[in-house]
PDB file of C-alpha atoms in Angstrom:
ATOM      1  CA  MET A1250       0.012  -0.023   0.140  1.00  0.00           C
ATOM      2  CA  LYS A1251       1.116   3.442  -0.593  1.00  0.00           C
ATOM      3  CA  ASN A1252       1.504   6.409   1.753  1.00  0.00           C
ATOM      4  CA  ILE A1253      -0.328   9.587   1.149  1.00  0.00           C
ATOM      5  CA  LYS A1254      -0.028  13.238   1.856  1.00  0.00           C
ATOM      6  CA  PRO A1255      -3.390  15.066   1.277  1.00  0.00           C
ATOM      7  CA  TYR A1256      -2.792  18.582   0.047  1.00  0.00           C
ATOM      8  CA  PHE A1257      -4.908  20.106   2.874  1.00  0.00           C
ATOM      9  CA  PHE A1258      -2.570  18.712   5.662  1.00  0.00           C
ATOM     10  CA  SER A1259      -0.678  21.950   5.285  1.00  0.00           C
ATOM     11  CA  LEU A1260      -3.228  23.234   8.031  1.00  0.00           C
ATOM     12  CA  ILE A1261      -2.705  20.174  10.122  1.00  0.00           C
ATOM     13  CA  LEU A1262       0.974  19.395   9.724  1.00  0.00           C
ATOM     14  CA  THR A1263       4.169  21.305  10.491  1.00  0.00           C
ATOM     15  CA  ALA A1264       5.555  22.844   7.274  1.00  0.00           C
ATOM     16  CA  SER A1265       8.400  20.282   7.031  1.00  0.00           C
ATOM     17  CA  PHE A1266       5.715  17.609   6.319  1.00  0.00           C
ATOM     18  CA  ALA A1267       3.525  19.525   3.931  1.00  0.00           C
ATOM     19  CA  ALA A1268       3.398  18.555   0.316  1.00  0.00           C
ATOM     20  CA  ASN A1269       3.768  21.509  -1.829  1.00  0.00           C
ATOM     21  CA  ALA A1270       3.141  22.673  -5.513  1.00  0.00           C
ATOM     22  CA  ILE A1271       3.364  23.039  -8.504  1.00  0.00           C
ATOM     23  CA  VAL A1272       6.337  20.800  -8.270  1.00  0.00           C
ATOM     24  CA  ILE A1273       8.474  20.684 -11.495  1.00  0.00           C
ATOM     25  CA  ARG A1274      11.268  18.857 -13.170  1.00  0.00           C
ATOM     26  CA  HIS A1275      14.598  19.490 -11.671  1.00  0.00           C
ATOM     27  CA  ASP A1276      16.215  19.614 -15.068  1.00  0.00           C
ATOM     28  CA  ILE A1277      14.012  22.424 -16.431  1.00  0.00           C
ATOM     29  CA  GLU A1278      14.167  26.101 -15.426  1.00  0.00           C
ATOM     30  CA  ASP A1279      11.304  27.279 -13.375  1.00  0.00           C
ATOM     31  CA  ASN A1280      10.522  30.136 -15.715  1.00  0.00           C
ATOM     32  CA  LYS A1281       9.514  27.646 -18.336  1.00  0.00           C
ATOM     33  CA  TYR A1282       6.544  26.831 -16.123  1.00  0.00           C
ATOM     34  CA  GLN A1283       5.644  30.244 -15.011  1.00  0.00           C
ATOM     35  CA  ILE A1284       2.597  31.810 -16.904  1.00  0.00           C
ATOM     36  CA  PRO A1285       0.815  35.229 -16.738  1.00  0.00           C
ATOM     37  CA  VAL A1286      -2.313  35.423 -14.686  1.00  0.00           C
ATOM     38  CA  SER A1287      -4.198  36.296 -17.587  1.00  0.00           C
ATOM     39  CA  THR A1288      -3.638  32.833 -19.143  1.00  0.00           C
ATOM     40  CA  PHE A1289      -6.513  31.375 -17.036  1.00  0.00           C
ATOM     41  CA  PRO A1290      -8.756  34.143 -15.782  1.00  0.00           C
ATOM     42  CA  ALA A1291     -11.459  31.514 -14.387  1.00  0.00           C
ATOM     43  CA  LEU A1292      -8.992  30.386 -11.781  1.00  0.00           C
ATOM     44  CA  VAL A1293     -10.342  31.222  -8.269  1.00  0.00           C
ATOM     45  CA  ASP A1294      -8.151  32.303  -5.278  1.00  0.00           C
ATOM     46  CA  PHE A1295      -9.536  31.434  -1.831  1.00  0.00           C
ATOM     47  CA  PRO A1296      -8.251  33.458   1.096  1.00  0.00           C
ATOM     48  CA  GLY A1297      -4.784  32.297   2.166  1.00  0.00           C
ATOM     49  CA  GLU A1298      -4.372  29.304  -0.169  1.00  0.00           C
ATOM     50  CA  GLY A1299      -6.416  26.924  -2.276  1.00  0.00           C
ATOM     51  CA  HIS A1300      -8.135  27.308  -5.520  1.00  0.00           C
ATOM     52  CA  GLY A1301     -11.438  26.859  -7.407  1.00  0.00           C
ATOM     53  CA  VAL A1302     -12.842  27.270 -11.111  1.00  0.00           C
ATOM     54  CA  LEU A1303     -15.637  29.216 -12.456  1.00  0.00           C
ATOM     55  CA  ILE A1304     -17.804  26.898 -14.234  1.00  0.00           C
ATOM     56  CA  TYR A1305     -20.980  29.140 -14.603  1.00  0.00           C
ATOM     57  CA  PRO A1306     -21.387  32.969 -14.289  1.00  0.00           C
ATOM     58  CA  GLN A1307     -22.521  32.604 -10.798  1.00  0.00           C
ATOM     59  CA  TRP A1308     -20.894  29.122  -9.738  1.00  0.00           C
ATOM     60  CA  VAL A1309     -17.461  27.942  -8.832  1.00  0.00           C
ATOM     61  CA  VAL A1310     -16.464  24.320  -8.166  1.00  0.00           C
ATOM     62  CA  THR A1311     -13.631  23.480  -5.753  1.00  0.00           C
ATOM     63  CA  ALA A1312     -12.388  20.745  -3.543  1.00  0.00           C
ATOM     64  CA  ALA A1313     -14.583  20.140  -0.325  1.00  0.00           C
ATOM     65  CA  HIS A1314     -11.639  20.356   1.913  1.00  0.00           C
ATOM     66  CA  VAL A1315     -10.805  23.819   0.653  1.00  0.00           C
ATOM     67  CA  ALA A1316     -14.283  25.036   1.269  1.00  0.00           C
ATOM     68  CA  CYS A1317     -14.320  23.456   4.755  1.00  0.00           C
ATOM     69  CA  MET A1318     -11.023  24.641   5.970  1.00  0.00           C
ATOM     70  CA  GLN A1319     -11.851  28.163   5.146  1.00  0.00           C
ATOM     71  CA  HIS A1320     -14.793  28.109   7.571  1.00  0.00           C
ATOM     72  CA  CYS A1321     -16.926  31.186   6.795  1.00  0.00           C
ATOM     73  CA  ILE A1322     -16.121  32.139   3.260  1.00  0.00           C
ATOM     74  CA  GLU A1323     -17.298  35.671   2.377  1.00  0.00           C
ATOM     75  CA  GLU A1324     -15.233  36.647  -0.552  1.00  0.00           C
ATOM     76  CA  ILE A1325     -13.040  34.898  -3.135  1.00  0.00           C
ATOM     77  CA  MET A1326     -10.777  36.328  -5.847  1.00  0.00           C
ATOM     78  CA  ILE A1327     -11.618  35.828  -9.510  1.00  0.00           C
ATOM     79  CA  ASN A1328      -9.559  37.545 -12.369  1.00  0.00           C
ATOM     80  CA  GLY A1329      -7.985  39.902  -9.704  1.00  0.00           C
ATOM     81  CA  LEU A1330     -11.359  41.035  -8.290  1.00  0.00           C
ATOM     82  CA  SER A1331     -13.049  40.277  -5.061  1.00  0.00           C
ATOM     83  CA  ARG A1332     -16.336  38.401  -5.474  1.00  0.00           C
ATOM     84  CA  THR A1333     -18.991  37.928  -2.721  1.00  0.00           C
ATOM     85  CA  VAL A1334     -19.979  34.608  -1.674  1.00  0.00           C
ATOM     86  CA  GLU A1335     -23.659  33.733  -1.201  1.00  0.00           C
ATOM     87  CA  THR A1336     -23.647  30.006  -0.463  1.00  0.00           C
ATOM     88  CA  VAL A1337     -21.351  27.131  -0.014  1.00  0.00           C
ATOM     89  CA  ILE A1338     -22.689  23.633  -0.830  1.00  0.00           C
ATOM     90  CA  VAL A1339     -20.382  20.781   0.184  1.00  0.00           C
ATOM     91  CA  HIS A1340     -21.084  17.193  -1.245  1.00  0.00           C
ATOM     92  CA  PRO A1341     -22.870  15.030   1.190  1.00  0.00           C
ATOM     93  CA  GLY A1342     -20.433  12.289   0.700  1.00  0.00           C
ATOM     94  CA  TYR A1343     -17.439  14.503   1.878  1.00  0.00           C
ATOM     95  CA  LYS A1344     -15.557  12.904   4.995  1.00  0.00           C
ATOM     96  CA  GLU A1345     -12.864  14.853   6.853  1.00  0.00           C
ATOM     97  CA  PRO A1346     -10.253  12.421   8.068  1.00  0.00           C
ATOM     98  CA  PRO A1347     -10.281  11.868  11.843  1.00  0.00           C
ATOM     99  CA  SER A1348      -7.345  13.458  13.719  1.00  0.00           C
ATOM    100  CA  THR A1349      -6.349  10.098  15.028  1.00  0.00           C
ATOM    101  CA  LEU A1350      -6.079   8.699  11.671  1.00  0.00           C
ATOM    102  CA  VAL A1351      -3.773  11.724  10.666  1.00  0.00           C
ATOM    103  CA  GLU A1352      -1.728  11.176  13.695  1.00  0.00           C
ATOM    104  CA  ASP A1353      -1.310   7.592  13.331  1.00  0.00           C
ATOM    105  CA  ALA A1354      -0.105   8.094   9.739  1.00  0.00           C
ATOM    106  CA  LEU A1355       2.617  10.511  10.952  1.00  0.00           C
ATOM    107  CA  ALA A1356       3.688   8.504  13.791  1.00  0.00           C
ATOM    108  CA  SER A1357       4.126   5.337  11.885  1.00  0.00           C
ATOM    109  CA  GLY A1358       5.063   6.892   8.506  1.00  0.00           C
ATOM    110  CA  ASP A1359       2.580   4.544   6.951  1.00  0.00           C
ATOM    111  CA  GLY A1360      -0.429   6.205   5.338  1.00  0.00           C
ATOM    112  CA  SER A1361      -2.228   3.191   3.871  1.00  0.00           C
ATOM    113  CA  ASN A1362      -5.245   3.538   6.106  1.00  0.00           C
ATOM    114  CA  LEU A1363      -5.573   7.142   5.469  1.00  0.00           C
ATOM    115  CA  ARG A1364      -5.291   6.591   1.614  1.00  0.00           C
ATOM    116  CA  GLU A1365      -8.292   4.139   1.828  1.00  0.00           C
ATOM    117  CA  PHE A1366     -10.144   6.663   3.839  1.00  0.00           C
ATOM    118  CA  LEU A1367      -9.565   9.529   1.338  1.00  0.00           C
ATOM    119  CA  ALA A1368     -10.328   7.325  -1.653  1.00  0.00           C
ATOM    120  CA  LEU A1369     -13.972   6.883  -0.423  1.00  0.00           C
ATOM    121  CA  SER A1370     -14.576  10.588   0.259  1.00  0.00           C
ATOM    122  CA  ASP A1371     -16.388  12.860  -2.149  1.00  0.00           C
ATOM    123  CA  ASP A1372     -14.097  15.899  -2.000  1.00  0.00           C
ATOM    124  CA  ILE A1373     -16.137  18.402  -4.097  1.00  0.00           C
ATOM    125  CA  ALA A1374     -18.072  21.452  -3.243  1.00  0.00           C
ATOM    126  CA  LEU A1375     -19.867  24.319  -4.988  1.00  0.00           C
ATOM    127  CA  ILE A1376     -19.823  27.944  -4.335  1.00  0.00           C
ATOM    128  CA  LYS A1377     -22.718  30.224  -5.410  1.00  0.00           C
ATOM    129  CA  LEU A1378     -21.735  33.903  -5.913  1.00  0.00           C
ATOM    130  CA  LYS A1379     -24.096  36.721  -4.868  1.00  0.00           C
ATOM    131  CA  GLU A1380     -23.814  38.149  -8.350  1.00  0.00           C
ATOM    132  CA  PRO A1381     -23.028  36.597 -11.815  1.00  0.00           C
ATOM    133  CA  ILE A1382     -19.657  37.340 -13.454  1.00  0.00           C
ATOM    134  CA  ALA A1383     -19.688  38.944 -16.658  1.00  0.00           C
ATOM    135  CA  ASP A1384     -15.837  39.730 -17.269  1.00  0.00           C
ATOM    136  CA  VAL A1385     -14.649  35.945 -17.070  1.00  0.00           C
ATOM    137  CA  GLU A1386     -15.693  33.227 -19.390  1.00  0.00           C
ATOM    138  CA  PRO A1387     -16.547  30.007 -17.342  1.00  0.00           C
ATOM    139  CA  ILE A1388     -14.708  26.689 -18.016  1.00  0.00           C
ATOM    140  CA  SER A1389     -16.804  23.966 -19.612  1.00  0.00           C
ATOM    141  CA  LEU A1390     -16.979  20.541 -17.799  1.00  0.00           C
ATOM    142  CA  PHE A1391     -15.360  17.552 -19.299  1.00  0.00           C
ATOM    143  CA  LEU A1392     -18.396  15.173 -19.882  1.00  0.00           C
ATOM    144  CA  GLY A1393     -16.471  12.049 -21.217  1.00  0.00           C
ATOM    145  CA  SER A1394     -15.334   8.883 -19.424  1.00  0.00           C
ATOM    146  CA  ASP A1395     -12.025   8.267 -21.365  1.00  0.00           C
ATOM    147  CA  GLU A1396      -9.717  10.318 -19.343  1.00  0.00           C
ATOM    148  CA  LYS A1397      -7.082   7.599 -19.096  1.00  0.00           C
ATOM    149  CA  GLY A1398      -4.007   8.195 -21.287  1.00  0.00           C
ATOM    150  CA  LYS A1399      -4.915  11.835 -22.025  1.00  0.00           C
ATOM    151  CA  THR A1400      -2.427  14.659 -21.415  1.00  0.00           C
ATOM    152  CA  VAL A1401      -3.676  17.074 -18.872  1.00  0.00           C
ATOM    153  CA  GLN A1402      -2.757  20.577 -18.158  1.00  0.00           C
ATOM    154  CA  ILE A1403      -2.353  21.435 -14.357  1.00  0.00           C
ATOM    155  CA  ILE A1404      -2.486  25.118 -13.034  1.00  0.00           C
ATOM    156  CA  GLY A1405      -1.864  26.720  -9.722  1.00  0.00           C
ATOM    157  CA  LYS A1406      -0.149  29.188  -7.664  1.00  0.00           C
ATOM    158  CA  GLY A1407       0.969  26.941  -4.817  1.00  0.00           C
ATOM    159  CA  ALA A1408       4.528  26.721  -3.516  1.00  0.00           C
ATOM    160  CA  THR A1409       7.064  25.076  -5.717  1.00  0.00           C
ATOM    161  CA  GLY A1410       9.990  22.682  -5.753  1.00  0.00           C
ATOM    162  CA  ASN A1411      11.242  19.785  -7.887  1.00  0.00           C
ATOM    163  CA  GLY A1412      10.880  16.071  -8.028  1.00  0.00           C
ATOM    164  CA  TYR A1413      14.498  15.493  -7.022  1.00  0.00           C
ATOM    165  CA  ASP A1414      14.854  17.691  -4.015  1.00  0.00           C
ATOM    166  CA  GLY A1415      11.268  17.972  -3.042  1.00  0.00           C
ATOM    167  CA  VAL A1416      10.145  21.268  -1.222  1.00  0.00           C
ATOM    168  CA  GLU A1417      11.937  23.563   1.048  1.00  0.00           C
ATOM    169  CA  PRO A1418      10.262  23.734   4.541  1.00  0.00           C
ATOM    170  CA  GLN A1419       8.499  27.076   5.214  1.00  0.00           C
ATOM    171  CA  THR A1420       7.886  27.396   1.496  1.00  0.00           C
ATOM    172  CA  PRO A1421       4.803  29.980   0.937  1.00  0.00           C
ATOM    173  CA  HIS A1422       1.549  28.368  -0.463  1.00  0.00           C
ATOM    174  CA  ARG A1423       0.765  31.224  -2.532  1.00  0.00           C
ATOM    175  CA  THR A1424       3.290  32.273  -5.159  1.00  0.00           C
ATOM    176  CA  THR A1425       3.537  32.673  -9.188  1.00  0.00           C
ATOM    177  CA  LEU A1426       1.131  31.165 -11.359  1.00  0.00           C
ATOM    178  CA  ARG A1427       2.565  28.153 -12.923  1.00  0.00           C
ATOM    179  CA  ARG A1428       1.390  25.494 -15.508  1.00  0.00           C
ATOM    180  CA  ALA A1429       2.560  21.924 -15.979  1.00  0.00           C
ATOM    181  CA  TYR A1430       1.503  18.761 -17.955  1.00  0.00           C
ATOM    182  CA  ASN A1431       1.071  15.113 -17.035  1.00  0.00           C
ATOM    183  CA  VAL A1432      -0.694  11.966 -18.446  1.00  0.00           C
ATOM    184  CA  ILE A1433      -3.573  10.458 -16.774  1.00  0.00           C
ATOM    185  CA  SER A1434      -2.483   6.967 -15.708  1.00  0.00           C
ATOM    186  CA  ASN A1435      -5.378   5.556 -13.677  1.00  0.00           C
ATOM    187  CA  VAL A1436      -9.182   6.362 -13.432  1.00  0.00           C
ATOM    188  CA  ASP A1437     -11.627   5.043 -10.937  1.00  0.00           C
ATOM    189  CA  ALA A1438     -15.092   6.123 -10.006  1.00  0.00           C
ATOM    190  CA  ARG A1439     -14.162   9.255  -7.918  1.00  0.00           C
ATOM    191  CA  TRP A1440     -10.498   9.949  -9.135  1.00  0.00           C
ATOM    192  CA  ILE A1441      -8.235  10.612 -12.029  1.00  0.00           C
ATOM    193  CA  SER A1442      -4.575  10.163 -11.171  1.00  0.00           C
ATOM    194  CA  TYR A1443      -1.176  10.847 -12.873  1.00  0.00           C
ATOM    195  CA  LYS A1444       2.308   9.917 -11.763  1.00  0.00           C
ATOM    196  CA  PHE A1445       5.176  12.500 -11.509  1.00  0.00           C
ATOM    197  CA  ASP A1446       7.812  10.525 -13.764  1.00  0.00           C
ATOM    198  CA  SER A1447      11.604  11.258 -13.611  1.00  0.00           C
ATOM    199  CA  PRO A1448      12.968  13.024 -16.607  1.00  0.00           C
ATOM    200  CA  LYS A1449      14.084   9.891 -18.602  1.00  0.00           C
ATOM    201  CA  SER A1450      10.416   8.919 -18.958  1.00  0.00           C
ATOM    202  CA  ALA A1451       8.699  12.370 -18.361  1.00  0.00           C
ATOM    203  CA  ILE A1452       6.840  14.482 -20.876  1.00  0.00           C
ATOM    204  CA  PRO A1453       8.040  18.057 -21.545  1.00  0.00           C
ATOM    205  CA  LEU A1454       7.175  20.392 -18.583  1.00  0.00           C
ATOM    206  CA  GLU A1455       5.917  17.563 -16.591  1.00  0.00           C
ATOM    207  CA  GLY A1456       4.750  18.396 -12.854  1.00  0.00           C
ATOM    208  CA  VAL A1457       2.394  17.715 -10.161  1.00  0.00           C
ATOM    209  CA  SER A1458       0.068  19.656  -7.965  1.00  0.00           C
ATOM    210  CA  GLY A1459       0.375  19.948  -4.162  1.00  0.00           C
ATOM    211  CA  SER A1460      -0.949  21.633  -0.865  1.00  0.00           C
ATOM    212  CA  GLY A1461      -1.181  25.303  -2.242  1.00  0.00           C
ATOM    213  CA  ASP A1462      -2.933  24.086  -5.203  1.00  0.00           C
ATOM    214  CA  SER A1463      -5.963  22.291  -3.637  1.00  0.00           C
ATOM    215  CA  GLY A1464      -9.146  22.694  -5.766  1.00  0.00           C
ATOM    216  CA  SER A1465      -6.870  23.844  -8.818  1.00  0.00           C
ATOM    217  CA  PRO A1466      -7.964  22.743 -12.370  1.00  0.00           C
ATOM    218  CA  VAL A1467      -6.882  19.517 -14.178  1.00  0.00           C
ATOM    219  CA  LEU A1468      -7.754  20.356 -17.805  1.00  0.00           C
ATOM    220  CA  ILE A1469      -8.105  18.171 -20.840  1.00  0.00           C
ATOM    221  CA  LYS A1470      -8.212  19.419 -24.419  1.00  0.00           C
ATOM    222  CA  GLU A1471     -10.702  18.291 -27.040  1.00  0.00           C
ATOM    223  CA  ASN A1472     -11.355  19.885 -30.414  1.00  0.00           C
ATOM    224  CA  GLU A1473      -8.903  22.773 -29.586  1.00  0.00           C
ATOM    225  CA  LYS A1474     -10.827  23.561 -26.294  1.00  0.00           C
ATOM    226  CA  TRP A1475      -9.671  22.987 -22.732  1.00  0.00           C
ATOM    227  CA  TYR A1476     -12.253  21.313 -20.428  1.00  0.00           C
ATOM    228  CA  LEU A1477     -12.235  20.888 -16.717  1.00  0.00           C
ATOM    229  CA  ALA A1478     -11.693  17.219 -16.040  1.00  0.00           C
ATOM    230  CA  GLY A1479     -10.377  17.327 -12.407  1.00  0.00           C
ATOM    231  CA  LEU A1480      -9.716  19.233  -9.294  1.00  0.00           C
ATOM    232  CA  ALA A1481      -6.523  18.713  -7.297  1.00  0.00           C
ATOM    233  CA  SER A1482      -7.144  16.796  -4.051  1.00  0.00           C
ATOM    234  CA  TRP A1483      -4.498  14.518  -2.516  1.00  0.00           C
ATOM    235  CA  MET A1484      -1.135  13.095  -3.024  1.00  0.00           C
ATOM    236  CA  SER A1485      -0.029   9.442  -2.693  1.00  0.00           C
ATOM    237  CA  SER A1486       3.539   8.380  -2.266  1.00  0.00           C
ATOM    238  CA  GLU A1487       5.743   5.412  -1.293  1.00  0.00           C
ATOM    239  CA  LYS A1488       7.922   7.307   0.923  1.00  0.00           C
ATOM    240  CA  ASP A1489       7.895   7.565   4.702  1.00  0.00           C
ATOM    241  CA  LEU A1490       5.577  10.271   5.928  1.00  0.00           C
ATOM    242  CA  ARG A1491       7.735  11.006   8.988  1.00  0.00           C
ATOM    243  CA  THR A1492      10.378  12.604   6.784  1.00  0.00           C
ATOM    244  CA  TYR A1493       8.458  13.498   3.660  1.00  0.00           C
ATOM    245  CA  HIS A1494       8.870  16.938   2.064  1.00  0.00           C
ATOM    246  CA  GLY A1495       7.590  16.038  -1.568  1.00  0.00           C
ATOM    247  CA  PRO A1496       6.047  15.576  -3.974  1.00  0.00           C
ATOM    248  CA  PHE A1497       8.985  13.542  -5.512  1.00  0.00           C
ATOM    249  CA  TYR A1498       9.320  11.706  -8.714  1.00  0.00           C
ATOM    250  CA  GLY A1499       7.304   8.608  -8.512  1.00  0.00           C
ATOM    251  CA  ASP A1500       4.502  10.267  -6.407  1.00  0.00           C
ATOM    252  CA  LEU A1501       0.943  10.149  -7.565  1.00  0.00           C
ATOM    253  CA  GLY A1502      -1.409  13.162  -7.955  1.00  0.00           C
ATOM    254  CA  ASN A1503      -5.024  12.267  -7.242  1.00  0.00           C
ATOM    255  CA  SER A1504      -7.618  14.603  -8.486  1.00  0.00           C
ATOM    256  CA  VAL A1505     -11.544  14.754  -8.226  1.00  0.00           C
ATOM    257  CA  ARG A1506     -12.952  13.253 -11.335  1.00  0.00           C
ATOM    258  CA  ILE A1507     -15.535  15.694 -12.664  1.00  0.00           C
ATOM    259  CA  SER A1508     -17.335  13.529 -14.981  1.00  0.00           C
ATOM    260  CA  HIS A1509     -18.271  11.438 -12.029  1.00  0.00           C
ATOM    261  CA  TYR A1510     -20.052  14.392 -10.359  1.00  0.00           C
ATOM    262  CA  ILE A1511     -21.851  16.020 -13.403  1.00  0.00           C
ATOM    263  CA  VAL A1512     -25.309  14.876 -12.214  1.00  0.00           C
ATOM    264  CA  TRP A1513     -24.761  16.233  -8.777  1.00  0.00           C
ATOM    265  CA  ILE A1514     -23.206  19.566  -9.941  1.00  0.00           C
ATOM    266  CA  GLU A1515     -26.141  20.108 -12.436  1.00  0.00           C
ATOM    267  CA  SER A1516     -28.801  19.003 -10.120  1.00  0.00           C
ATOM    268  CA  THR A1517     -27.447  21.214  -7.199  1.00  0.00           C
ATOM    269  CA  ILE A1518     -27.301  24.205  -9.342  1.00  0.00           C
ATOM    270  CA  SER A1519     -30.698  23.672 -10.765  1.00  0.00           C
ATOM    271  CA  ALA A1520     -32.225  23.264  -7.563  1.00  0.00           C
ATOM    272  CA  GLU A1521     -30.491  26.494  -6.180  1.00  0.00           C
ATOM    273  CA  GLU A1522     -31.656  28.524  -9.295  1.00  0.00           C
TER     274      GLU A1522
END
């Protein structure tokens, strides 16, 4: 079984244990990954850290743990402007890991039980804005079920490091916007996953998401258009959690599978409107 480091552990663990992002290849300069904020105006910044994505003029989708760790969310940032939040709706199947489970994983270094817990949780939430947004085009949802094998685009402003050295402790979780790529290697009901390959087998500008990028988009391109296929959620690793400061090469990024939640997203929005 593999150990895991959920991205939202940055609020629970010491900084030396937190998994940060976007983490890049060690043999490529960081500026190759950096992009202007205007590249993806539909990206949502939550207070402190964490992201979401604008999917309708008045609706944002994010990871449930991002919405829950913020407690009372009154405003979020979209395209450089503050937007007032009206309602937060967390999926009824979301489960927050018990503190004893987290503590046991850190004490033993083995996160297999925690991994099993996270795999059965519905880590998705919707944010309704007080007013529709007219200055940003929402991102369309990926409706297909053939994510495996597709190249995805990963975007976020989280802290950075590389797959060889990991991440420096105390690294800020809100930095420059970066974009990386990867290939979906595994798909199940709730998750799409990709492996952070070492340079000898990696694709150009390969990378992985981490703690500061929770709720950030995983995008699939079809017919020259990018669609939202996933949301950064948690990381799995074979390394000992007691000394972990990754992600490293070989680790897996696990993202909420949007196609699995289409019915819940559409029915929830319809009920509210």
